[in-house]
GROMACS .gro file of C-alpha atoms in nm:
model
  155
    1UNK     CA    1  -3.804  -5.617   4.456
    2UNK     CA    2  -3.847  -5.617   4.080
    3UNK     CA    3  -3.649  -5.832   3.837
    4UNK     CA    4  -3.453  -5.530   3.716
    5UNK     CA    5  -3.359  -5.436   4.076
    6UNK     CA    6  -3.251  -5.794   4.144
    7UNK     CA    7  -3.041  -5.796   3.826
    8UNK     CA    8  -2.889  -5.460   3.920
    9UNK     CA    9  -2.796  -5.589   4.265
   10UNK     CA   10  -2.641  -5.902   4.113
   11UNK     CA   11  -2.435  -5.698   3.866
   12UNK     CA   12  -2.326  -5.464   4.146
   13UNK     CA   13  -2.218  -5.760   4.360
   14UNK     CA   14  -2.026  -5.915   4.070
   15UNK     CA   15  -1.857  -5.584   3.992
   16UNK     CA   16  -1.756  -5.535   4.356
   17UNK     CA   17  -1.610  -5.887   4.368
   18UNK     CA   18  -1.419  -5.826   4.044
   19UNK     CA   19  -1.282  -5.492   4.168
   20UNK     CA   20  -1.194  -5.645   4.505
   21UNK     CA   21  -0.996  -5.915   4.323
   22UNK     CA   22  -0.815  -5.656   4.112
   23UNK     CA   23  -0.723  -5.447   4.413
   24UNK     CA   24  -0.618  -5.755   4.609
   25UNK     CA   25  -0.392  -5.875   4.324
   26UNK     CA   26  -0.218  -5.542   4.260
   27UNK     CA   27   0.083  -5.619   4.485
   28UNK     CA   28   0.119  -5.952   4.304
   29UNK     CA   29   0.120  -5.776   3.965
   30UNK     CA   30   0.396  -5.544   4.082
   31UNK     CA   31   0.613  -5.851   4.140
   32UNK     CA   32   0.524  -6.024   3.810
   33UNK     CA   33   0.813  -6.182   3.623
   34UNK     CA   34   0.890  -6.021   3.286
   35UNK     CA   35   0.904  -6.216   2.961
   36UNK     CA   36   1.035  -6.056   2.642
   37UNK     CA   37   0.865  -6.206   2.334
   38UNK     CA   38   1.071  -6.155   2.017
   39UNK     CA   39   0.887  -6.237   1.694
   40UNK     CA   40   0.834  -6.043   1.373
   41UNK     CA   41   0.476  -6.173   1.340
   42UNK     CA   42   0.255  -5.947   1.551
   43UNK     CA   43  -0.032  -6.197   1.555
   44UNK     CA   44   0.188  -6.468   1.706
   45UNK     CA   45   0.333  -6.223   1.961
   46UNK     CA   46  -0.022  -6.139   2.072
   47UNK     CA   47  -0.117  -6.506   2.109
   48UNK     CA   48   0.194  -6.587   2.313
   49UNK     CA   49   0.146  -6.269   2.518
   50UNK     CA   50  -0.215  -6.360   2.597
   51UNK     CA   51  -0.118  -6.704   2.721
   52UNK     CA   52   0.163  -6.570   2.938
   53UNK     CA   53  -0.038  -6.276   3.073
   54UNK     CA   54  -0.306  -6.523   3.180
   55UNK     CA   55  -0.029  -6.702   3.371
   56UNK     CA   56   0.058  -6.380   3.556
   57UNK     CA   57   0.361  -6.268   3.357
   58UNK     CA   58   0.439  -5.912   3.251
   59UNK     CA   59   0.497  -5.907   2.876
   60UNK     CA   60   0.748  -5.706   2.677
   61UNK     CA   61   0.761  -5.729   2.298
   62UNK     CA   62   1.011  -5.685   2.015
   63UNK     CA   63   0.977  -5.746   1.641
   64UNK     CA   64   1.349  -5.756   1.554
   65UNK     CA   65   1.671  -5.878   1.707
   66UNK     CA   66   1.794  -5.520   1.745
   67UNK     CA   67   1.478  -5.424   1.936
   68UNK     CA   68   1.523  -5.737   2.150
   69UNK     CA   69   1.875  -5.632   2.250
   70UNK     CA   70   1.758  -5.279   2.332
   71UNK     CA   71   1.458  -5.398   2.537
   72UNK     CA   72   1.661  -5.664   2.719
   73UNK     CA   73   1.915  -5.402   2.824
   74UNK     CA   74   1.656  -5.146   2.932
   75UNK     CA   75   1.406  -5.377   3.106
   76UNK     CA   76   1.607  -5.677   3.227
   77UNK     CA   77   1.341  -5.945   3.159
   78UNK     CA   78   1.348  -6.274   3.349
   79UNK     CA   79   1.328  -6.472   3.022
   80UNK     CA   80   1.345  -6.411   2.647
   81UNK     CA   81   1.126  -6.609   2.407
   82UNK     CA   82   1.313  -6.569   2.076
   83UNK     CA   83   1.199  -6.651   1.724
   84UNK     CA   84   1.480  -6.788   1.509
   85UNK     CA   85   1.385  -6.622   1.180
   86UNK     CA   86   1.388  -6.246   1.235
   87UNK     CA   87   1.407  -5.972   0.970
   88UNK     CA   88   1.740  -5.818   1.072
   89UNK     CA   89   1.941  -6.123   1.183
   90UNK     CA   90   1.875  -6.469   1.320
   91UNK     CA   91   1.768  -6.553   1.672
   92UNK     CA   92   2.087  -6.760   1.700
   93UNK     CA   93   2.297  -6.450   1.629
   94UNK     CA   94   2.089  -6.246   1.874
   95UNK     CA   95   2.139  -6.511   2.144
   96UNK     CA   96   2.516  -6.504   2.088
   97UNK     CA   97   2.520  -6.123   2.120
   98UNK     CA   98   2.312  -6.138   2.438
   99UNK     CA   99   2.552  -6.395   2.587
  100UNK     CA  100   2.847  -6.163   2.511
  101UNK     CA  101   2.694  -5.870   2.702
  102UNK     CA  102   2.757  -5.906   3.079
  103UNK     CA  103   2.454  -5.689   3.164
  104UNK     CA  104   2.210  -5.937   3.007
  105UNK     CA  105   2.410  -6.261   2.965
  106UNK     CA  106   2.229  -6.422   3.261
  107UNK     CA  107   1.882  -6.406   3.100
  108UNK     CA  108   1.756  -6.747   2.981
  109UNK     CA  109   1.666  -6.753   2.611
  110UNK     CA  110   1.412  -7.000   2.474
  111UNK     CA  111   1.428  -7.032   2.097
  112UNK     CA  112   1.117  -7.107   1.895
  113UNK     CA  113   1.052  -7.156   1.526
  114UNK     CA  114   0.819  -7.320   1.277
  115UNK     CA  115   1.121  -7.453   1.087
  116UNK     CA  116   1.245  -7.744   1.291
  117UNK     CA  117   1.518  -7.989   1.210
  118UNK     CA  118   1.733  -8.216   1.425
  119UNK     CA  119   2.040  -8.005   1.342
  120UNK     CA  120   1.881  -7.686   1.477
  121UNK     CA  121   1.859  -7.789   1.844
  122UNK     CA  122   2.239  -7.827   1.887
  123UNK     CA  123   2.286  -7.493   1.708
  124UNK     CA  124   2.037  -7.327   1.945
  125UNK     CA  125   2.212  -7.465   2.252
  126UNK     CA  126   2.554  -7.369   2.113
  127UNK     CA  127   2.424  -7.013   2.059
  128UNK     CA  128   2.337  -6.991   2.429
  129UNK     CA  129   1.969  -7.081   2.427
  130UNK     CA  130   1.845  -7.296   2.714
  131UNK     CA  131   1.561  -7.460   2.519
  132UNK     CA  132   1.430  -7.483   2.165
  133UNK     CA  133   1.058  -7.521   2.089
  134UNK     CA  134   0.875  -7.593   1.764
  135UNK     CA  135   0.579  -7.375   1.663
  136UNK     CA  136   0.292  -7.407   1.707
  137UNK     CA  137   0.360  -7.426   2.081
  138UNK     CA  138   0.085  -7.558   2.305
  139UNK     CA  139  -0.010  -7.327   2.591
  140UNK     CA  140   0.075  -7.602   2.843
  141UNK     CA  141   0.425  -7.652   2.699
  142UNK     CA  142   0.481  -7.277   2.678
  143UNK     CA  143   0.382  -7.220   3.040
  144UNK     CA  144   0.582  -7.520   3.166
  145UNK     CA  145   0.895  -7.409   2.979
  146UNK     CA  146   0.871  -7.046   3.093
  147UNK     CA  147   0.805  -7.149   3.454
  148UNK     CA  148   1.096  -7.395   3.451
  149UNK     CA  149   1.356  -7.146   3.330
  150UNK     CA  150   1.229  -6.847   3.525
  151UNK     CA  151   1.242  -7.056   3.843
  152UNK     CA  152   1.599  -7.158   3.758
  153UNK     CA  153   1.698  -6.799   3.676
  154UNK     CA  154   1.565  -6.659   4.003
  155UNK     CA  155   1.743  -6.914   4.225
   0.00000   0.00000   0.00000
């Protein structure tokens, strides 16, 4: 066997293993928990989405509070990760509106912002958020927070 044949066999074996894993995990993906990421900065949405996808979550995205309300109603995510400073109205206002709508009031909302002050956490909780995180958010803290509140929501 030549080196090129050996390499070809190795690549074929790796490809088969990869495809086997994909096929094997398809039922798991169908049951993935949905997280709605609401942030007007596309780059940050992509970073958060990448981290959560790696953790097995299905990702939905919105750039405004109005889009968040629409997507929450139409897709029923298991958790909403909500920026506080949005172009149309604040994440606090969006959380209050979500809490007033019986169809989506049960969805946990985790607030996140780069602007962090001690007075903001009580305001976030009063608006109906279950947690409030400061950006930048470490991947470990993000995953732990999402897992904690999705587990609580599905019980």
